[in-house]
JSON list of C-alpha atoms in Angstrom, two decimals:
[
{"chain": "R", "resi": 282, "resn": "UNK", "atom": "CA", "xyz": [-6.64, -7.48, -17.86]},
{"chain": "R", "resi": 283, "resn": "UNK", "atom": "CA", "xyz": [-10.35, -7.73, -17.01]},
{"chain": "R", "resi": 284, "resn": "UNK", "atom": "CA", "xyz": [-9.70, -6.36, -13.50]},
{"chain": "R", "resi": 285, "resn": "UNK", "atom": "CA", "xyz": [-8.38, -3.13, -15.05]},
{"chain": "R", "resi": 286, "resn": "UNK", "atom": "CA", "xyz": [-11.74, -2.33, -16.67]},
{"chain": "R", "resi": 287, "resn": "UNK", "atom": "CA", "xyz": [-14.30, -3.69, -14.19]},
{"chain": "R", "resi": 288, "resn": "UNK", "atom": "CA", "xyz": [-14.34, -5.13, -10.67]},
{"chain": "R", "resi": 289, "resn": "UNK", "atom": "CA", "xyz": [-15.06, -8.77, -11.56]},
{"chain": "R", "resi": 290, "resn": "UNK", "atom": "CA", "xyz": [-17.11, -11.18, -9.49]},
{"chain": "R", "resi": 291, "resn": "UNK", "atom": "CA", "xyz": [-15.07, -14.26, -8.63]},
{"chain": "R", "resi": 292, "resn": "UNK", "atom": "CA", "xyz": [-15.84, -17.41, -6.73]},
{"chain": "R", "resi": 293, "resn": "UNK", "atom": "CA", "xyz": [-13.44, -18.85, -4.17]},
{"chain": "R", "resi": 294, "resn": "UNK", "atom": "CA", "xyz": [-12.54, -21.60, -6.64]},
{"chain": "R", "resi": 295, "resn": "UNK", "atom": "CA", "xyz": [-11.76, -19.06, -9.38]},
{"chain": "R", "resi": 296, "resn": "UNK", "atom": "CA", "xyz": [-9.81, -16.95, -6.89]},
{"chain": "R", "resi": 297, "resn": "UNK", "atom": "CA", "xyz": [-7.62, -19.89, -5.86]},
{"chain": "R", "resi": 298, "resn": "UNK", "atom": "CA", "xyz": [-6.66, -20.40, -9.52]},
{"chain": "R", "resi": 299, "resn": "UNK", "atom": "CA", "xyz": [-5.44, -16.82, -10.00]},
{"chain": "R", "resi": 300, "resn": "UNK", "atom": "CA", "xyz": [-1.84, -15.64, -9.79]},
{"chain": "R", "resi": 301, "resn": "UNK", "atom": "CA", "xyz": [-0.89, -13.24, -6.99]},
{"chain": "R", "resi": 302, "resn": "UNK", "atom": "CA", "xyz": [-0.83, -10.16, -9.23]},
{"chain": "R", "resi": 303, "resn": "UNK", "atom": "CA", "xyz": [-4.39, -10.81, -10.44]},
{"chain": "R", "resi": 304, "resn": "UNK", "atom": "CA", "xyz": [-5.47, -11.25, -6.82]},
{"chain": "R", "resi": 305, "resn": "UNK", "atom": "CA", "xyz": [-3.80, -7.93, -5.99]},
{"chain": "R", "resi": 306, "resn": "UNK", "atom": "CA", "xyz": [-5.62, -6.18, -8.85]},
{"chain": "R", "resi": 307, "resn": "UNK", "atom": "CA", "xyz": [-9.00, -7.46, -7.64]},
{"chain": "R", "resi": 308, "resn": "UNK", "atom": "CA", "xyz": [-8.25, -6.75, -3.96]},
{"chain": "R", "resi": 309, "resn": "UNK", "atom": "CA", "xyz": [-7.22, -3.16, -4.67]},
{"chain": "R", "resi": 310, "resn": "UNK", "atom": "CA", "xyz": [-10.16, -2.53, -7.04]},
{"chain": "R", "resi": 311, "resn": "UNK", "atom": "CA", "xyz": [-7.71, -1.78, -9.84]},
{"chain": "R", "resi": 312, "resn": "UNK", "atom": "CA", "xyz": [-10.46, -0.60, -12.21]},
{"chain": "R", "resi": 313, "resn": "UNK", "atom": "CA", "xyz": [-10.76, 2.64, -10.21]},
{"chain": "R", "resi": 314, "resn": "UNK", "atom": "CA", "xyz": [-6.99, 3.12, -10.04]},
{"chain": "R", "resi": 315, "resn": "UNK", "atom": "CA", "xyz": [-7.11, 4.17, -13.69]},
{"chain": "R", "resi": 316, "resn": "UNK", "atom": "CA", "xyz": [-8.53, 7.55, -12.59]},
{"chain": "R", "resi": 317, "resn": "UNK", "atom": "CA", "xyz": [-5.44, 8.18, -10.48]},
{"chain": "R", "resi": 318, "resn": "UNK", "atom": "CA", "xyz": [-3.16, 7.07, -13.31]},
{"chain": "R", "resi": 319, "resn": "UNK", "atom": "CA", "xyz": [-4.89, 9.55, -15.63]},
{"chain": "R", "resi": 320, "resn": "UNK", "atom": "CA", "xyz": [-4.13, 12.42, -13.24]},
{"chain": "R", "resi": 321, "resn": "UNK", "atom": "CA", "xyz": [-0.45, 11.47, -13.41]},
{"chain": "R", "resi": 322, "resn": "UNK", "atom": "CA", "xyz": [-0.62, 11.36, -17.21]},
{"chain": "R", "resi": 323, "resn": "UNK", "atom": "CA", "xyz": [-2.07, 14.88, -17.24]},
{"chain": "R", "resi": 324, "resn": "UNK", "atom": "CA", "xyz": [0.67, 16.05, -14.87]},
{"chain": "R", "resi": 325, "resn": "UNK", "atom": "CA", "xyz": [3.26, 14.62, -17.27]},
{"chain": "R", "resi": 326, "resn": "UNK", "atom": "CA", "xyz": [1.67, 16.40, -20.22]},
{"chain": "R", "resi": 327, "resn": "UNK", "atom": "CA", "xyz": [1.67, 19.73, -18.38]},
{"chain": "R", "resi": 328, "resn": "UNK", "atom": "CA", "xyz": [5.33, 19.23, -17.44]},
{"chain": "R", "resi": 329, "resn": "UNK", "atom": "CA", "xyz": [6.14, 18.38, -21.07]},
{"chain": "R", "resi": 330, "resn": "UNK", "atom": "CA", "xyz": [4.39, 21.55, -22.22]},
{"chain": "R", "resi": 331, "resn": "UNK", "atom": "CA", "xyz": [6.50, 23.62, -19.83]},
{"chain": "R", "resi": 332, "resn": "UNK", "atom": "CA", "xyz": [9.75, 21.83, -20.82]},
{"chain": "R", "resi": 333, "resn": "UNK", "atom": "CA", "xyz": [10.06, 20.44, -17.29]},
{"chain": "R", "resi": 334, "resn": "UNK", "atom": "CA", "xyz": [9.35, 16.75, -17.97]},
{"chain": "R", "resi": 335, "resn": "UNK", "atom": "CA", "xyz": [11.67, 14.26, -16.28]},
{"chain": "R", "resi": 336, "resn": "UNK", "atom": "CA", "xyz": [10.80, 10.65, -17.06]},
{"chain": "R", "resi": 337, "resn": "UNK", "atom": "CA", "xyz": [12.20, 8.96, -13.89]},
{"chain": "R", "resi": 338, "resn": "UNK", "atom": "CA", "xyz": [10.40, 11.49, -11.67]},
{"chain": "R", "resi": 339, "resn": "UNK", "atom": "CA", "xyz": [7.18, 11.12, -13.64]},
{"chain": "R", "resi": 340, "resn": "UNK", "atom": "CA", "xyz": [7.39, 7.32, -13.45]},
{"chain": "R", "resi": 341, "resn": "UNK", "atom": "CA", "xyz": [7.94, 7.46, -9.67]},
{"chain": "R", "resi": 342, "resn": "UNK", "atom": "CA", "xyz": [5.04, 9.91, -9.34]},
{"chain": "R", "resi": 343, "resn": "UNK", "atom": "CA", "xyz": [2.69, 7.71, -11.36]},
{"chain": "R", "resi": 344, "resn": "UNK", "atom": "CA", "xyz": [3.64, 4.51, -9.55]},
{"chain": "R", "resi": 345, "resn": "UNK", "atom": "CA", "xyz": [3.52, 6.23, -6.16]},
{"chain": "R", "resi": 346, "resn": "UNK", "atom": "CA", "xyz": [0.07, 7.71, -6.72]},
{"chain": "R", "resi": 347, "resn": "UNK", "atom": "CA", "xyz": [-1.40, 4.45, -8.00]},
{"chain": "R", "resi": 348, "resn": "UNK", "atom": "CA", "xyz": [0.15, 2.42, -5.18]},
{"chain": "R", "resi": 349, "resn": "UNK", "atom": "CA", "xyz": [-0.99, 4.97, -2.58]},
{"chain": "R", "resi": 350, "resn": "UNK", "atom": "CA", "xyz": [-4.55, 4.78, -3.95]},
{"chain": "R", "resi": 351, "resn": "UNK", "atom": "CA", "xyz": [-4.36, 0.98, -3.90]},
{"chain": "R", "resi": 352, "resn": "UNK", "atom": "CA", "xyz": [-3.09, 1.09, -0.30]},
{"chain": "R", "resi": 353, "resn": "UNK", "atom": "CA", "xyz": [-5.99, 3.33, 0.66]},
{"chain": "R", "resi": 354, "resn": "UNK", "atom": "CA", "xyz": [-8.50, 0.92, -0.88]},
{"chain": "R", "resi": 355, "resn": "UNK", "atom": "CA", "xyz": [-6.96, -2.02, 0.98]},
{"chain": "R", "resi": 356, "resn": "UNK", "atom": "CA", "xyz": [-6.90, -0.11, 4.25]},
{"chain": "R", "resi": 357, "resn": "UNK", "atom": "CA", "xyz": [-10.51, 1.06, 3.87]},
{"chain": "R", "resi": 358, "resn": "UNK", "atom": "CA", "xyz": [-11.67, -2.50, 3.26]},
{"chain": "R", "resi": 359, "resn": "UNK", "atom": "CA", "xyz": [-9.73, -3.80, 6.26]},
{"chain": "R", "resi": 360, "resn": "UNK", "atom": "CA", "xyz": [-10.83, -1.09, 8.69]},
{"chain": "R", "resi": 361, "resn": "UNK", "atom": "CA", "xyz": [-14.50, -1.11, 7.62]},
{"chain": "R", "resi": 362, "resn": "UNK", "atom": "CA", "xyz": [-14.62, -4.90, 7.82]},
{"chain": "R", "resi": 363, "resn": "UNK", "atom": "CA", "xyz": [-13.06, -4.81, 11.30]},
{"chain": "R", "resi": 364, "resn": "UNK", "atom": "CA", "xyz": [-15.67, -2.24, 12.36]},
{"chain": "R", "resi": 365, "resn": "UNK", "atom": "CA", "xyz": [-18.46, -4.45, 11.06]},
{"chain": "R", "resi": 366, "resn": "UNK", "atom": "CA", "xyz": [-19.45, -2.04, 8.27]},
{"chain": "R", "resi": 367, "resn": "UNK", "atom": "CA", "xyz": [-18.61, -4.05, 5.14]},
{"chain": "R", "resi": 368, "resn": "UNK", "atom": "CA", "xyz": [-20.84, -7.00, 5.90]},
{"chain": "R", "resi": 369, "resn": "UNK", "atom": "CA", "xyz": [-23.70, -8.87, 4.20]},
{"chain": "R", "resi": 370, "resn": "UNK", "atom": "CA", "xyz": [-25.69, -6.56, 1.92]},
{"chain": "R", "resi": 371, "resn": "UNK", "atom": "CA", "xyz": [-23.72, -3.34, 2.49]},
{"chain": "R", "resi": 372, "resn": "UNK", "atom": "CA", "xyz": [-23.12, -1.61, -0.86]},
{"chain": "R", "resi": 373, "resn": "UNK", "atom": "CA", "xyz": [-19.34, -2.24, -0.79]},
{"chain": "R", "resi": 374, "resn": "UNK", "atom": "CA", "xyz": [-19.93, -6.00, -0.91]},
{"chain": "R", "resi": 375, "resn": "UNK", "atom": "CA", "xyz": [-22.51, -5.59, -3.68]},
{"chain": "R", "resi": 376, "resn": "UNK", "atom": "CA", "xyz": [-20.48, -3.77, -6.35]},
{"chain": "R", "resi": 377, "resn": "UNK", "atom": "CA", "xyz": [-17.48, -6.06, -6.18]},
{"chain": "R", "resi": 378, "resn": "UNK", "atom": "CA", "xyz": [-15.94, -8.96, -4.24]},
{"chain": "R", "resi": 379, "resn": "UNK", "atom": "CA", "xyz": [-14.74, -8.00, -0.77]},
{"chain": "R", "resi": 380, "resn": "UNK", "atom": "CA", "xyz": [-11.56, -10.01, -0.03]},
{"chain": "R", "resi": 381, "resn": "UNK", "atom": "CA", "xyz": [-12.44, -10.41, 3.65]},
{"chain": "R", "resi": 382, "resn": "UNK", "atom": "CA", "xyz": [-16.24, -10.63, 3.62]},
{"chain": "R", "resi": 383, "resn": "UNK", "atom": "CA", "xyz": [-16.16, -13.14, 0.76]},
{"chain": "R", "resi": 384, "resn": "UNK", "atom": "CA", "xyz": [-13.37, -15.09, 2.53]},
{"chain": "R", "resi": 385, "resn": "UNK", "atom": "CA", "xyz": [-10.95, -14.76, -0.38]},
{"chain": "R", "resi": 386, "resn": "UNK", "atom": "CA", "xyz": [-8.15, -13.63, 1.94]},
{"chain": "R", "resi": 387, "resn": "UNK", "atom": "CA", "xyz": [-7.53, -13.98, 5.65]},
{"chain": "R", "resi": 388, "resn": "UNK", "atom": "CA", "xyz": [-7.05, -10.78, 7.66]},
{"chain": "R", "resi": 389, "resn": "UNK", "atom": "CA", "xyz": [-3.32, -11.48, 7.94]},
{"chain": "R", "resi": 390, "resn": "UNK", "atom": "CA", "xyz": [-3.00, -12.01, 4.19]},
{"chain": "R", "resi": 391, "resn": "UNK", "atom": "CA", "xyz": [-4.96, -8.83, 3.55]},
{"chain": "R", "resi": 392, "resn": "UNK", "atom": "CA", "xyz": [-2.68, -6.87, 5.88]},
{"chain": "R", "resi": 393, "resn": "UNK", "atom": "CA", "xyz": [0.34, -8.33, 4.10]},
{"chain": "R", "resi": 394, "resn": "UNK", "atom": "CA", "xyz": [-1.06, -7.03, 0.77]},
{"chain": "R", "resi": 395, "resn": "UNK", "atom": "CA", "xyz": [-1.47, -3.61, 2.38]},
{"chain": "R", "resi": 396, "resn": "UNK", "atom": "CA", "xyz": [2.00, -3.41, 3.92]},
{"chain": "R", "resi": 397, "resn": "UNK", "atom": "CA", "xyz": [3.76, -4.49, 0.73]},
{"chain": "R", "resi": 398, "resn": "UNK", "atom": "CA", "xyz": [1.75, -2.02, -1.36]},
{"chain": "R", "resi": 399, "resn": "UNK", "atom": "CA", "xyz": [2.19, 0.92, 0.98]},
{"chain": "R", "resi": 400, "resn": "UNK", "atom": "CA", "xyz": [5.92, 0.16, 1.32]},
{"chain": "R", "resi": 401, "resn": "UNK", "atom": "CA", "xyz": [6.33, 0.36, -2.46]},
{"chain": "R", "resi": 402, "resn": "UNK", "atom": "CA", "xyz": [4.40, 3.65, -2.47]},
{"chain": "R", "resi": 403, "resn": "UNK", "atom": "CA", "xyz": [6.73, 4.89, 0.28]},
{"chain": "R", "resi": 404, "resn": "UNK", "atom": "CA", "xyz": [9.80, 4.05, -1.81]},
{"chain": "R", "resi": 405, "resn": "UNK", "atom": "CA", "xyz": [8.40, 6.05, -4.74]},
{"chain": "R", "resi": 406, "resn": "UNK", "atom": "CA", "xyz": [7.68, 8.96, -2.41]},
{"chain": "R", "resi": 407, "resn": "UNK", "atom": "CA", "xyz": [11.16, 8.75, -0.91]},
{"chain": "R", "resi": 408, "resn": "UNK", "atom": "CA", "xyz": [12.68, 8.99, -4.39]},
{"chain": "R", "resi": 409, "resn": "UNK", "atom": "CA", "xyz": [10.63, 12.08, -5.15]},
{"chain": "R", "resi": 410, "resn": "UNK", "atom": "CA", "xyz": [11.62, 13.63, -1.82]},
{"chain": "R", "resi": 411, "resn": "UNK", "atom": "CA", "xyz": [15.25, 12.97, -2.71]},
{"chain": "R", "resi": 412, "resn": "UNK", "atom": "CA", "xyz": [14.65, 14.73, -6.04]},
{"chain": "R", "resi": 413, "resn": "UNK", "atom": "CA", "xyz": [13.51, 17.83, -4.13]},
{"chain": "R", "resi": 414, "resn": "UNK", "atom": "CA", "xyz": [16.68, 17.76, -1.97]},
{"chain": "R", "resi": 415, "resn": "UNK", "atom": "CA", "xyz": [14.64, 16.74, 1.08]},
{"chain": "R", "resi": 416, "resn": "UNK", "atom": "CA", "xyz": [12.66, 19.98, 1.29]},
{"chain": "R", "resi": 417, "resn": "UNK", "atom": "CA", "xyz": [11.23, 20.52, 4.81]},
{"chain": "R", "resi": 418, "resn": "UNK", "atom": "CA", "xyz": [7.67, 21.09, 3.56]},
{"chain": "R", "resi": 419, "resn": "UNK", "atom": "CA", "xyz": [7.77, 17.77, 1.71]},
{"chain": "R", "resi": 420, "resn": "UNK", "atom": "CA", "xyz": [8.88, 15.96, 4.85]},
{"chain": "R", "resi": 421, "resn": "UNK", "atom": "CA", "xyz": [6.11, 17.63, 6.86]},
{"chain": "R", "resi": 422, "resn": "UNK", "atom": "CA", "xyz": [3.47, 16.45, 4.36]},
{"chain": "R", "resi": 423, "resn": "UNK", "atom": "CA", "xyz": [4.88, 12.92, 4.38]},
{"chain": "R", "resi": 424, "resn": "UNK", "atom": "CA", "xyz": [4.87, 12.86, 8.17]},
{"chain": "R", "resi": 425, "resn": "UNK", "atom": "CA", "xyz": [1.27, 14.06, 8.35]},
{"chain": "R", "resi": 426, "resn": "UNK", "atom": "CA", "xyz": [0.21, 11.41, 5.86]},
{"chain": "R", "resi": 427, "resn": "UNK", "atom": "CA", "xyz": [2.05, 8.70, 7.78]},
{"chain": "R", "resi": 428, "resn": "UNK", "atom": "CA", "xyz": [0.38, 9.59, 11.07]},
{"chain": "R", "resi": 429, "resn": "UNK", "atom": "CA", "xyz": [-3.02, 9.67, 9.37]},
{"chain": "R", "resi": 430, "resn": "UNK", "atom": "CA", "xyz": [-2.46, 6.14, 8.06]},
{"chain": "R", "resi": 431, "resn": "UNK", "atom": "CA", "xyz": [-1.34, 4.99, 11.50]},
{"chain": "R", "resi": 432, "resn": "UNK", "atom": "CA", "xyz": [-4.51, 6.42, 13.06]},
{"chain": "R", "resi": 433, "resn": "UNK", "atom": "CA", "xyz": [-6.63, 4.46, 10.57]},
{"chain": "R", "resi": 434, "resn": "UNK", "atom": "CA", "xyz": [-4.73, 1.21, 11.13]},
{"chain": "R", "resi": 435, "resn": "UNK", "atom": "CA", "xyz": [-5.39, 1.44, 14.88]},
{"chain": "R", "resi": 436, "resn": "UNK", "atom": "CA", "xyz": [-9.08, 0.77, 14.18]},
{"chain": "R", "resi": 437, "resn": "UNK", "atom": "CA", "xyz": [-8.16, -2.68, 12.88]},
{"chain": "R", "resi": 438, "resn": "UNK", "atom": "CA", "xyz": [-5.14, -3.92, 14.87]},
{"chain": "R", "resi": 439, "resn": "UNK", "atom": "CA", "xyz": [-3.94, -3.42, 18.46]},
{"chain": "R", "resi": 440, "resn": "UNK", "atom": "CA", "xyz": [-1.83, -0.36, 19.22]},
{"chain": "R", "resi": 441, "resn": "UNK", "atom": "CA", "xyz": [1.11, -2.49, 20.40]},
{"chain": "R", "resi": 442, "resn": "UNK", "atom": "CA", "xyz": [1.27, -4.41, 17.13]},
{"chain": "R", "resi": 443, "resn": "UNK", "atom": "CA", "xyz": [0.80, -1.24, 15.07]},
{"chain": "R", "resi": 444, "resn": "UNK", "atom": "CA", "xyz": [3.59, 0.56, 16.92]},
{"chain": "R", "resi": 445, "resn": "UNK", "atom": "CA", "xyz": [5.94, -2.42, 16.63]},
{"chain": "R", "resi": 446, "resn": "UNK", "atom": "CA", "xyz": [5.42, -2.51, 12.86]},
{"chain": "R", "resi": 447, "resn": "UNK", "atom": "CA", "xyz": [5.67, 1.31, 12.62]},
{"chain": "R", "resi": 448, "resn": "UNK", "atom": "CA", "xyz": [8.92, 1.50, 14.63]},
{"chain": "R", "resi": 449, "resn": "UNK", "atom": "CA", "xyz": [10.55, -1.60, 13.16]},
{"chain": "R", "resi": 450, "resn": "UNK", "atom": "CA", "xyz": [9.60, -0.85, 9.58]},
{"chain": "R", "resi": 451, "resn": "UNK", "atom": "CA", "xyz": [10.71, 2.76, 10.03]},
{"chain": "R", "resi": 452, "resn": "UNK", "atom": "CA", "xyz": [14.16, 1.71, 11.24]},
{"chain": "R", "resi": 453, "resn": "UNK", "atom": "CA", "xyz": [14.67, -0.56, 8.24]},
{"chain": "R", "resi": 454, "resn": "UNK", "atom": "CA", "xyz": [13.38, 1.97, 5.69]},
{"chain": "R", "resi": 455, "resn": "UNK", "atom": "CA", "xyz": [15.47, 4.83, 7.08]},
{"chain": "R", "resi": 456, "resn": "UNK", "atom": "CA", "xyz": [18.58, 2.61, 7.15]},
{"chain": "R", "resi": 457, "resn": "UNK", "atom": "CA", "xyz": [17.98, 1.60, 3.54]},
{"chain": "R", "resi": 458, "resn": "UNK", "atom": "CA", "xyz": [17.44, 5.25, 2.57]},
{"chain": "R", "resi": 459, "resn": "UNK", "atom": "CA", "xyz": [20.76, 6.18, 4.18]},
{"chain": "R", "resi": 460, "resn": "UNK", "atom": "CA", "xyz": [22.45, 3.37, 2.25]},
{"chain": "R", "resi": 461, "resn": "UNK", "atom": "CA", "xyz": [20.85, 4.37, -1.08]},
{"chain": "R", "resi": 462, "resn": "UNK", "atom": "CA", "xyz": [21.19, 8.15, -0.90]},
{"chain": "R", "resi": 463, "resn": "UNK", "atom": "CA", "xyz": [24.12, 8.83, 1.44]},
{"chain": "R", "resi": 464, "resn": "UNK", "atom": "CA", "xyz": [26.33, 5.78, 0.98]},
{"chain": "R", "resi": 465, "resn": "UNK", "atom": "CA", "xyz": [25.99, 4.82, 4.66]},
{"chain": "R", "resi": 466, "resn": "UNK", "atom": "CA", "xyz": [26.42, 1.07, 4.19]},
{"chain": "R", "resi": 467, "resn": "UNK", "atom": "CA", "xyz": [25.44, -1.03, 7.24]},
{"chain": "R", "resi": 468, "resn": "UNK", "atom": "CA", "xyz": [27.92, -3.65, 8.41]},
{"chain": "R", "resi": 469, "resn": "UNK", "atom": "CA", "xyz": [27.08, -7.35, 8.76]},
{"chain": "R", "resi": 470, "resn": "UNK", "atom": "CA", "xyz": [25.61, -6.88, 12.23]},
{"chain": "R", "resi": 471, "resn": "UNK", "atom": "CA", "xyz": [23.42, -4.08, 10.86]},
{"chain": "R", "resi": 472, "resn": "UNK", "atom": "CA", "xyz": [22.03, -6.28, 8.08]},
{"chain": "R", "resi": 473, "resn": "UNK", "atom": "CA", "xyz": [21.43, -9.12, 10.54]},
{"chain": "R", "resi": 474, "resn": "UNK", "atom": "CA", "xyz": [19.61, -6.74, 12.88]},
{"chain": "R", "resi": 475, "resn": "UNK", "atom": "CA", "xyz": [17.41, -5.38, 10.10]},
{"chain": "R", "resi": 476, "resn": "UNK", "atom": "CA", "xyz": [16.68, -8.92, 8.98]},
{"chain": "R", "resi": 477, "resn": "UNK", "atom": "CA", "xyz": [15.52, -9.77, 12.50]},
{"chain": "R", "resi": 478, "resn": "UNK", "atom": "CA", "xyz": [13.27, -6.70, 12.54]},
{"chain": "R", "resi": 479, "resn": "UNK", "atom": "CA", "xyz": [11.69, -7.74, 9.24]},
{"chain": "R", "resi": 480, "resn": "UNK", "atom": "CA", "xyz": [11.24, -11.28, 10.59]},
{"chain": "R", "resi": 481, "resn": "UNK", "atom": "CA", "xyz": [9.50, -9.84, 13.66]},
{"chain": "R", "resi": 482, "resn": "UNK", "atom": "CA", "xyz": [7.09, -7.82, 11.54]},
{"chain": "R", "resi": 483, "resn": "UNK", "atom": "CA", "xyz": [6.29, -10.89, 9.41]},
{"chain": "R", "resi": 484, "resn": "UNK", "atom": "CA", "xyz": [5.72, -13.05, 12.51]},
{"chain": "R", "resi": 485, "resn": "UNK", "atom": "CA", "xyz": [3.35, -10.44, 13.97]},
{"chain": "R", "resi": 486, "resn": "UNK", "atom": "CA", "xyz": [1.31, -10.25, 10.78]},
{"chain": "R", "resi": 487, "resn": "UNK", "atom": "CA", "xyz": [1.37, -13.82, 9.52]},
{"chain": "R", "resi": 488, "resn": "UNK", "atom": "CA", "xyz": [1.67, -16.03, 12.61]},
{"chain": "R", "resi": 489, "resn": "UNK", "atom": "CA", "xyz": [0.62, -14.12, 15.72]},
{"chain": "R", "resi": 490, "resn": "UNK", "atom": "CA", "xyz": [-3.06, -14.20, 16.66]},
{"chain": "R", "resi": 491, "resn": "UNK", "atom": "CA", "xyz": [-2.62, -10.80, 18.33]},
{"chain": "R", "resi": 492, "resn": "UNK", "atom": "CA", "xyz": [-2.78, -8.92, 15.01]},
{"chain": "R", "resi": 493, "resn": "UNK", "atom": "CA", "xyz": [-6.10, -10.54, 14.14]},
{"chain": "R", "resi": 494, "resn": "UNK", "atom": "CA", "xyz": [-8.04, -8.80, 16.93]}
]
């Protein structure tokens, strides 16, 4: 609860005693995510005023915006740390704990936080796209945002690793979208293949030393 109002200072010992959700709140600087949540609340109120409020869509919008903001914070911290910006007495490390600079998380763990968060944001966005009947403009905006994120990630991890995660994750997400929205159920071999892709992404991020450079 404290992490929702301020960005608390924590020692490594205190950090190790926290649950994973509390660690996520601190890592994403959850206190500033409230501003994004408020914009979604205002959007809901305007929709209510115009008799256009749909609760599932509003919930997906709110969660998607907050998760996208959290993903951006995680990515900024990772990229700036990799570039040597967020070090020592730089202002980012002064106003709140930096998960990497303060050695609260390893780079692989930090990337895992990012990929899980951005994947959840993607699911929310995919639901909203489905609600708009897959409008072409919406897809174009999503594609532009995805390529922007990829360009930022390349500052922190090698292009080969980034592309492997991009391609593999994309295959799994598109297959799951086809299953959820079009009833295109994969067979056993399809599920096994997607499981192997997910395993490969996890190995690259959690075990391979390549992704740490």
